[in-house]
Amino acid sequence: GISDETASETLTMTKIYREWALEDDQLLHDNKHLSTVRLASLLGRGMHGVEARLKKLTNVDSVAYARLFGAGNTNMLDRKDDETGEPSNDKNSKLTPVKEVLRRIQWDPTLPSSSFAILHYDRMEDTICETPFDAPNNSIKGKETSFVFALPEHRIEGVKYLDRTVWDKERRLDCVFGSMNGNGETIDQVIDAYDGWKREKEEREEKNLLWQMDIMKELNLILEERRVGVLKELSSNLIHSEWDTEGVRDYVKTIVGLYHDARREHAEKSVQGRETDSQKGEFIEVVDFLHLLSDLVALLSDALLREEILKEVELVVNRSLGEDGSSTTASSKPGALPELKEEDLEEKFVKGSGAGGQKV
């Protein structure tokens, strides 16, 4: 069980640690150009943990950096600049166009086309859909009978071999020809090693279940059993519904409401001296609670849903930090403009040349 001392510490801050494997660090470094939400979804980790780890991987004095680019990791060593010794993204290399990937699948007799699928943007549904490579074209105008080849190239986001993504536009991943973040791994190697990759995936999923249980224990200490029951019901309803952005926003808003309800109850018990030993101490801050929630959300199996929830959680975190004055300010938020005051403006006249003085 969890001791009262441990429970009291948990109310103040979250301390669940999840080890970073070398493969996780490599994946994070290769995709550091992506948003925090996208990285959290990709790695199945909370946003706060992703941000903290990325700082370590870019700090040349950190142990994480030394492990990633040390002598033992020849894969990353190959990507260091020969002159500076610093990590290089090989800016001259380019991601193999998806059309070439599709043609390879179409014409290579060693590749079973029925084992492949594409991930593409559906304008009607406004979401990413998965369609088998051999699917007929029943919806796009023109003479092309194959849906994959009738679809405009810019709408294709990824290509999968069975359960594994082998080409991804956003992640600059190509494991068909081995370009960019494919790091030289080709589709033949992917197919040969697929069974081992599948076993590792299943092992990670089992570990994620244990990790999920640890997070739920922590949430139970914060919200208490009754509110956690509400959270579970809300989550189940959302997962099994035809959710939309508004539904996700209401979901996060309700969970934050559960947090504030638990905090008020904790404060009342403290004033009245009715708290138990496990409830003594300062209550966890809302931002720390939201980071813990993002740890849980990042483990959802539905990639689209988890990213949508993480986006909303990120918005609430930024809003909370802005209100507390501890981080974001109105002018530093994405899309916000600094306030202009008339007394700060200085008017100047510049003499122009040319006909009418239009050349300045």
CSV table of C-alpha atoms in Angstrom, one decimal, residues 7-351:
chain,number,residue,atom,x,y,z
A,7,ALA,CA,0.5,10.3,0.1
A,8,SER,CA,1.1,13.7,1.8
A,9,GLU,CA,4.1,14.3,-0.5
A,10,THR,CA,2.0,13.4,-3.5
A,11,LEU,CA,-0.5,16.2,-2.8
A,12,THR,CA,2.3,18.7,-3.1
A,13,MET,CA,3.9,17.5,-6.3
A,14,THR,CA,4.0,14.6,-8.7
A,15,LYS,CA,7.0,12.3,-8.5
A,16,ILE,CA,6.3,9.4,-10.7
A,17,TYR,CA,9.4,8.7,-12.7
A,18,ARG,CA,9.5,6.9,-16.0
A,19,GLU,CA,12.8,5.9,-17.4
A,20,TRP,CA,13.8,7.3,-20.9
A,21,ALA,CA,15.2,4.5,-23.1
A,22,LEU,CA,17.9,5.4,-25.7
A,23,GLU,CA,15.4,4.8,-28.5
A,24,ASP,CA,13.0,7.4,-26.8
A,25,ASP,CA,15.8,10.0,-26.7
A,26,GLN,CA,16.6,9.3,-30.4
A,27,LEU,CA,13.0,9.6,-31.4
A,28,LEU,CA,12.6,12.8,-29.4
A,29,HIS,CA,15.8,14.4,-30.9
A,30,ASP,CA,14.9,13.4,-34.5
A,31,ASN,CA,11.5,15.0,-34.1
A,32,LYS,CA,12.3,18.1,-32.0
A,33,HIS,CA,10.9,20.3,-34.7
A,34,LEU,CA,7.4,19.1,-33.8
A,35,SER,CA,5.1,20.7,-31.3
A,36,THR,CA,5.2,19.6,-27.6
A,37,VAL,CA,1.7,18.2,-28.0
A,38,ARG,CA,2.7,16.1,-31.1
A,39,LEU,CA,5.9,14.9,-29.3
A,40,ALA,CA,3.9,13.9,-26.2
A,41,SER,CA,1.5,12.0,-28.3
A,42,LEU,CA,4.3,10.4,-30.4
A,43,LEU,CA,6.2,9.2,-27.3
A,44,GLY,CA,3.2,8.5,-25.0
A,45,ARG,CA,4.5,10.8,-22.3
A,46,GLY,CA,3.3,14.0,-20.6
A,47,MET,CA,4.1,17.4,-22.1
A,48,HIS,CA,6.1,18.5,-19.1
A,49,GLY,CA,8.3,15.5,-19.2
A,50,VAL,CA,8.9,15.9,-22.9
A,51,GLU,CA,9.9,19.5,-22.5
A,52,ALA,CA,12.3,18.7,-19.6
A,53,ARG,CA,13.9,15.9,-21.5
A,54,LEU,CA,14.4,17.9,-24.7
A,55,LYS,CA,16.2,20.5,-22.6
A,56,LYS,CA,18.6,17.8,-21.4
A,57,LEU,CA,19.2,16.5,-24.9
A,58,THR,CA,20.2,19.9,-26.1
A,59,ASN,CA,22.5,20.6,-23.1
A,60,VAL,CA,26.0,19.4,-24.1
A,61,ASP,CA,26.9,19.0,-20.4
A,62,SER,CA,24.1,16.7,-19.5
A,63,VAL,CA,24.3,12.9,-19.0
A,64,ALA,CA,21.4,12.5,-21.5
A,65,TYR,CA,23.3,14.3,-24.2
A,66,ALA,CA,26.4,12.3,-23.5
A,67,ARG,CA,24.5,9.0,-23.8
A,68,LEU,CA,22.7,10.0,-27.0
A,69,PHE,CA,25.8,11.2,-28.8
A,70,GLY,CA,28.4,9.1,-27.0
A,71,ALA,CA,30.8,6.6,-28.5
A,72,GLY,CA,28.4,3.7,-27.8
A,73,ASN,CA,25.6,5.1,-30.0
A,74,THR,CA,27.1,4.8,-33.5
A,75,ASN,CA,23.8,5.6,-35.2
A,76,MET,CA,23.8,9.1,-33.7
A,77,LEU,CA,27.6,9.5,-34.1
A,78,ASP,CA,27.2,9.2,-37.8
A,79,ARG,CA,25.0,12.3,-37.7
A,80,LYS,CA,27.6,14.6,-36.1
A,81,ASP,CA,29.2,17.3,-38.0
A,82,ASP,CA,32.8,16.3,-38.8
A,83,GLU,CA,34.2,19.8,-38.1
A,84,THR,CA,32.2,21.0,-35.1
A,85,GLY,CA,31.3,17.7,-33.5
A,86,GLU,CA,27.8,19.0,-33.0
A,87,PRO,CA,24.6,17.1,-34.0
A,88,SER,CA,23.8,17.6,-37.6
A,89,ASN,CA,20.4,17.2,-39.2
A,90,ASP,CA,22.0,16.8,-42.6
A,91,LYS,CA,20.1,19.7,-44.1
A,92,ASN,CA,21.1,18.7,-47.7
A,93,SER,CA,19.2,15.4,-47.4
A,94,LYS,CA,15.5,15.4,-48.5
A,95,LEU,CA,12.6,13.2,-47.6
A,96,THR,CA,11.7,10.8,-50.4
A,97,PRO,CA,8.5,12.0,-52.0
A,98,VAL,CA,5.5,9.8,-51.2
A,99,LYS,CA,4.7,9.2,-54.8
A,100,GLU,CA,8.1,7.3,-55.1
A,101,VAL,CA,7.2,5.3,-52.0
A,102,LEU,CA,3.8,4.4,-53.5
A,103,ARG,CA,5.3,3.4,-56.8
A,104,ARG,CA,7.8,1.2,-55.0
A,105,ILE,CA,5.0,-0.6,-53.3
A,106,GLN,CA,3.0,-0.8,-56.5
A,107,TRP,CA,5.8,-2.3,-58.7
A,108,ASP,CA,8.1,-4.2,-56.3
A,109,PRO,CA,7.1,-7.9,-56.5
A,110,THR,CA,8.6,-8.5,-53.1
A,111,LEU,CA,6.3,-6.1,-51.3
A,112,PRO,CA,2.7,-7.4,-50.6
A,113,SER,CA,0.6,-4.3,-51.4
A,114,SER,CA,-2.2,-5.7,-49.3
A,115,SER,CA,0.0,-5.2,-46.2
A,116,PHE,CA,0.2,-1.5,-46.7
A,117,ALA,CA,-2.1,1.4,-46.0
A,118,ILE,CA,-2.0,5.2,-46.3
A,119,LEU,CA,-2.8,7.9,-43.8
A,120,HIS,CA,-4.5,10.9,-45.5
A,121,TYR,CA,-6.4,14.0,-44.7
A,122,ASP,CA,-10.1,13.8,-45.2
A,123,ARG,CA,-11.5,17.2,-46.0
A,124,MET,CA,-15.1,16.2,-45.3
A,125,GLU,CA,-14.4,14.7,-41.9
A,126,ASP,CA,-11.6,17.2,-41.2
A,127,THR,CA,-9.4,14.4,-39.8
A,128,ILE,CA,-6.7,11.8,-40.7
A,129,CYS,CA,-8.1,8.6,-42.1
A,130,GLU,CA,-6.4,5.2,-42.9
A,131,THR,CA,-7.2,3.5,-46.2
A,132,PRO,CA,-5.8,0.2,-47.6
A,133,PHE,CA,-3.3,0.6,-50.4
A,134,ASP,CA,-5.4,-1.5,-52.7
A,135,ALA,CA,-8.6,0.4,-52.1
A,136,PRO,CA,-10.6,1.3,-55.3
A,137,ASN,CA,-11.3,4.9,-56.2
A,138,ASN,CA,-15.0,5.5,-55.6
A,139,SER,CA,-15.0,9.1,-54.6
A,140,ILE,CA,-12.4,11.1,-56.5
A,141,LYS,CA,-13.2,12.4,-60.0
A,142,GLY,CA,-11.0,11.2,-62.9
A,143,LYS,CA,-10.0,8.1,-64.7
A,144,GLU,CA,-7.7,6.8,-62.0
A,145,THR,CA,-9.1,3.5,-60.6
A,146,SER,CA,-6.8,3.4,-57.5
A,147,PHE,CA,-7.8,5.6,-54.6
A,148,VAL,CA,-4.2,5.9,-53.5
A,149,PHE,CA,-3.0,7.3,-56.8
A,150,ALA,CA,-6.1,9.4,-57.4
A,151,LEU,CA,-5.6,11.2,-54.1
A,152,PRO,CA,-3.6,14.5,-54.3
A,153,GLU,CA,-0.1,13.9,-53.0
A,154,HIS,CA,-0.3,16.8,-50.5
A,155,ARG,CA,-3.1,15.1,-48.6
A,156,ILE,CA,-1.1,12.0,-47.8
A,157,GLU,CA,0.4,12.2,-44.4
A,158,GLY,CA,1.9,8.7,-43.9
A,159,VAL,CA,2.3,5.2,-45.1
A,160,LYS,CA,2.0,2.1,-42.9
A,161,TYR,CA,3.3,-1.5,-43.2
A,162,LEU,CA,0.8,-3.5,-41.1
A,163,ASP,CA,0.9,-1.6,-37.7
A,164,ARG,CA,4.2,0.2,-38.3
A,165,THR,CA,4.4,3.7,-39.9
A,166,VAL,CA,7.2,3.5,-42.5
A,167,TRP,CA,6.8,7.0,-44.1
A,168,ASP,CA,5.6,10.1,-42.3
A,169,LYS,CA,5.7,13.6,-43.8
A,170,GLU,CA,5.6,15.5,-40.5
A,171,ARG,CA,8.2,13.4,-38.8
A,172,ARG,CA,10.4,13.4,-41.9
A,173,LEU,CA,10.5,9.6,-41.6
A,174,ASP,CA,11.3,7.3,-44.5
A,175,CYS,CA,11.8,3.6,-43.7
A,176,VAL,CA,11.1,2.6,-47.3
A,177,PHE,CA,14.2,4.1,-49.0
A,178,GLY,CA,15.9,5.1,-45.7
A,179,SER,CA,16.0,8.8,-46.2
A,180,MET,CA,16.0,11.5,-43.5
A,181,ASN,CA,14.9,10.2,-40.1
A,182,GLY,CA,14.7,6.7,-41.6
A,183,ASN,CA,18.4,6.7,-40.8
A,184,GLY,CA,19.2,4.2,-43.6
A,185,GLU,CA,16.6,1.6,-42.6
A,186,THR,CA,14.8,0.3,-45.7
A,187,ILE,CA,11.5,-1.5,-46.2
A,188,ASP,CA,13.2,-4.9,-46.6
A,189,GLN,CA,14.8,-4.5,-43.2
A,190,VAL,CA,11.5,-3.4,-41.7
A,191,ILE,CA,9.7,-6.5,-43.0
A,192,ASP,CA,12.5,-8.8,-41.8
A,193,ALA,CA,12.5,-7.3,-38.3
A,194,TYR,CA,8.7,-6.8,-38.1
A,195,ASP,CA,8.0,-9.7,-35.6
A,196,GLY,CA,10.6,-8.4,-33.2
A,197,TRP,CA,9.3,-4.8,-33.6
A,198,LYS,CA,5.7,-6.1,-32.9
A,199,ARG,CA,6.9,-7.9,-29.7
A,200,GLU,CA,8.6,-4.8,-28.4
A,201,LYS,CA,5.5,-2.7,-29.2
A,202,GLU,CA,3.4,-5.2,-27.1
A,203,GLU,CA,5.9,-5.0,-24.3
A,204,ARG,CA,5.7,-1.2,-24.3
A,205,GLU,CA,1.9,-1.4,-24.2
A,206,GLU,CA,2.1,-3.6,-21.1
A,207,LYS,CA,4.4,-1.2,-19.4
A,208,ASN,CA,2.1,1.6,-20.3
A,209,LEU,CA,-0.7,-0.2,-18.5
A,210,LEU,CA,1.4,-0.3,-15.3
A,211,TRP,CA,2.3,3.3,-15.8
A,212,GLN,CA,-1.4,4.2,-16.2
A,213,MET,CA,-2.2,2.4,-13.0
A,214,ASP,CA,0.5,4.5,-11.1
A,215,ILE,CA,-1.0,7.7,-12.5
A,216,MET,CA,-4.5,6.6,-11.5
A,217,LYS,CA,-3.3,6.0,-7.9
A,218,GLU,CA,-1.8,9.5,-7.8
A,219,LEU,CA,-5.1,11.0,-9.2
A,220,ASN,CA,-7.0,9.0,-6.6
A,221,LEU,CA,-4.9,10.7,-3.8
A,222,ILE,CA,-5.7,14.1,-5.3
A,223,LEU,CA,-9.3,13.8,-6.3
A,224,GLU,CA,-10.3,10.9,-4.1
A,225,GLU,CA,-12.2,7.9,-5.2
A,226,ARG,CA,-15.6,9.5,-5.9
A,227,ARG,CA,-14.2,12.1,-8.3
A,228,VAL,CA,-11.9,9.6,-10.0
A,229,GLY,CA,-15.0,7.5,-10.7
A,230,VAL,CA,-16.5,10.5,-12.5
A,231,LEU,CA,-13.2,11.0,-14.4
A,232,LYS,CA,-13.3,7.4,-15.6
A,233,GLU,CA,-16.9,7.7,-16.7
A,234,LEU,CA,-16.2,10.9,-18.6
A,235,SER,CA,-13.2,9.4,-20.3
A,236,SER,CA,-15.1,6.2,-21.3
A,237,ASN,CA,-18.0,8.2,-22.7
A,238,LEU,CA,-15.6,10.4,-24.7
A,239,ILE,CA,-13.6,7.5,-26.1
A,240,HIS,CA,-16.7,5.6,-27.2
A,241,SER,CA,-18.5,8.6,-28.8
A,242,GLU,CA,-18.2,10.5,-32.0
A,243,TRP,CA,-16.2,13.2,-30.3
A,244,ASP,CA,-15.5,16.7,-31.6
A,245,THR,CA,-13.4,19.7,-30.4
A,246,GLU,CA,-16.2,21.1,-28.3
A,247,GLY,CA,-16.7,17.8,-26.6
A,248,VAL,CA,-13.0,17.6,-25.8
A,249,ARG,CA,-13.1,21.2,-24.4
A,250,ASP,CA,-16.0,20.3,-22.1
A,251,TYR,CA,-14.2,17.1,-21.0
A,252,VAL,CA,-11.0,19.0,-19.9
A,253,LYS,CA,-13.1,21.8,-18.4
A,254,THR,CA,-15.1,19.2,-16.3
A,255,ILE,CA,-11.9,17.5,-15.1
A,256,VAL,CA,-10.4,20.9,-14.0
A,257,GLY,CA,-13.7,21.5,-12.2
A,258,LEU,CA,-13.2,18.2,-10.3
A,259,TYR,CA,-9.7,19.4,-9.3
A,260,HIS,CA,-11.1,22.7,-8.0
A,261,ASP,CA,-13.9,20.9,-6.1
A,262,ALA,CA,-11.3,18.6,-4.5
A,263,ARG,CA,-9.1,21.6,-3.6
A,264,ARG,CA,-12.0,23.5,-2.0
A,265,GLU,CA,-12.9,20.4,0.1
A,266,HIS,CA,-9.3,20.0,1.1
A,267,ALA,CA,-9.2,23.6,2.3
A,268,GLU,CA,-12.4,23.3,4.2
A,269,LYS,CA,-11.2,20.2,6.0
A,270,SER,CA,-7.9,21.9,6.8
A,271,VAL,CA,-9.7,24.8,8.4
A,272,GLN,CA,-12.0,22.5,10.4
A,273,GLY,CA,-9.1,20.2,11.3
A,274,ARG,CA,-11.0,17.2,9.8
A,275,GLU,CA,-8.3,16.1,7.3
A,276,THR,CA,-6.8,12.7,7.6
A,277,ASP,CA,-3.0,12.1,7.9
A,278,SER,CA,-2.9,11.4,4.1
A,279,GLN,CA,-4.6,14.7,3.3
A,280,LYS,CA,-2.3,17.0,5.4
A,281,GLY,CA,0.0,19.4,3.6
A,282,GLU,CA,-0.4,21.8,0.7
A,283,PHE,CA,-2.6,20.8,-2.2
A,284,ILE,CA,-1.1,20.2,-5.6
A,285,GLU,CA,-1.1,23.2,-7.9
A,286,VAL,CA,-3.4,23.2,-10.9
A,287,VAL,CA,-0.6,23.2,-13.4
A,288,ASP,CA,1.1,20.2,-11.8
A,289,PHE,CA,-2.3,18.5,-11.8
A,290,LEU,CA,-2.7,19.2,-15.5
A,291,HIS,CA,0.8,17.9,-16.2
A,292,LEU,CA,-0.2,14.7,-14.5
A,293,LEU,CA,-3.4,14.6,-16.6
A,294,SER,CA,-1.3,14.9,-19.7
A,295,ASP,CA,0.8,11.9,-18.6
A,296,LEU,CA,-2.5,9.9,-18.5
A,297,VAL,CA,-3.9,11.3,-21.8
A,298,ALA,CA,-0.6,10.6,-23.7
A,299,LEU,CA,-1.3,6.9,-23.1
A,300,LEU,CA,-4.6,6.8,-24.9
A,301,SER,CA,-4.7,4.4,-27.9
A,302,ASP,CA,-6.6,6.8,-30.2
A,303,ALA,CA,-3.9,9.1,-31.6
A,304,LEU,CA,-6.3,11.8,-32.9
A,305,LEU,CA,-8.2,12.0,-29.6
A,306,ARG,CA,-5.1,12.1,-27.4
A,307,GLU,CA,-3.6,14.9,-29.5
A,308,GLU,CA,-6.9,16.9,-29.3
A,309,ILE,CA,-7.1,16.5,-25.5
A,310,LEU,CA,-3.4,17.4,-25.1
A,311,LYS,CA,-3.9,20.6,-27.2
A,312,GLU,CA,-6.7,21.6,-24.9
A,313,VAL,CA,-4.7,20.7,-21.7
A,314,GLU,CA,-1.8,22.8,-23.1
A,315,LEU,CA,-4.2,25.8,-23.6
A,316,VAL,CA,-5.4,25.5,-20.0
A,317,VAL,CA,-1.9,25.2,-18.7
A,318,ASN,CA,-0.8,28.3,-20.5
A,319,ARG,CA,-3.9,30.2,-19.3
A,320,SER,CA,-3.2,29.1,-15.7
A,321,LEU,CA,0.4,30.1,-15.9
A,322,GLY,CA,-0.6,33.5,-17.3
A,323,GLU,CA,-3.1,34.0,-14.5
A,324,ASP,CA,-0.4,33.1,-11.9
A,325,GLY,CA,2.1,35.5,-13.5
A,326,SER,CA,4.7,32.8,-13.3
A,327,SER,CA,5.3,32.2,-17.0
A,328,THR,CA,3.3,33.3,-20.1
A,329,THR,CA,2.2,36.8,-20.4
A,330,ALA,CA,-0.5,38.2,-22.8
A,331,SER,CA,2.2,39.3,-25.2
A,332,SER,CA,4.1,36.0,-25.1
A,333,LYS,CA,1.1,33.8,-25.9
A,334,PRO,CA,0.9,32.4,-29.5
A,335,GLY,CA,-0.9,34.8,-31.7
A,336,ALA,CA,-1.1,37.6,-29.1
A,337,LEU,CA,0.1,41.1,-30.0
A,338,PRO,CA,1.8,43.5,-27.6
A,339,GLU,CA,-0.2,46.5,-26.4
A,340,LEU,CA,0.6,49.8,-28.1
A,341,LYS,CA,0.4,53.0,-26.2
A,342,GLU,CA,0.2,56.4,-28.0
A,343,GLU,CA,2.9,57.9,-25.7
A,344,ASP,CA,5.3,55.2,-26.8
A,345,LEU,CA,5.0,56.1,-30.5
A,346,GLU,CA,7.4,58.4,-32.2
A,347,GLU,CA,6.6,60.0,-35.5
A,348,LYS,CA,9.3,60.6,-38.1
A,349,PHE,CA,9.3,62.0,-41.7
A,350,VAL,CA,11.6,60.6,-44.4
A,351,LYS,CA,12.3,62.4,-47.6
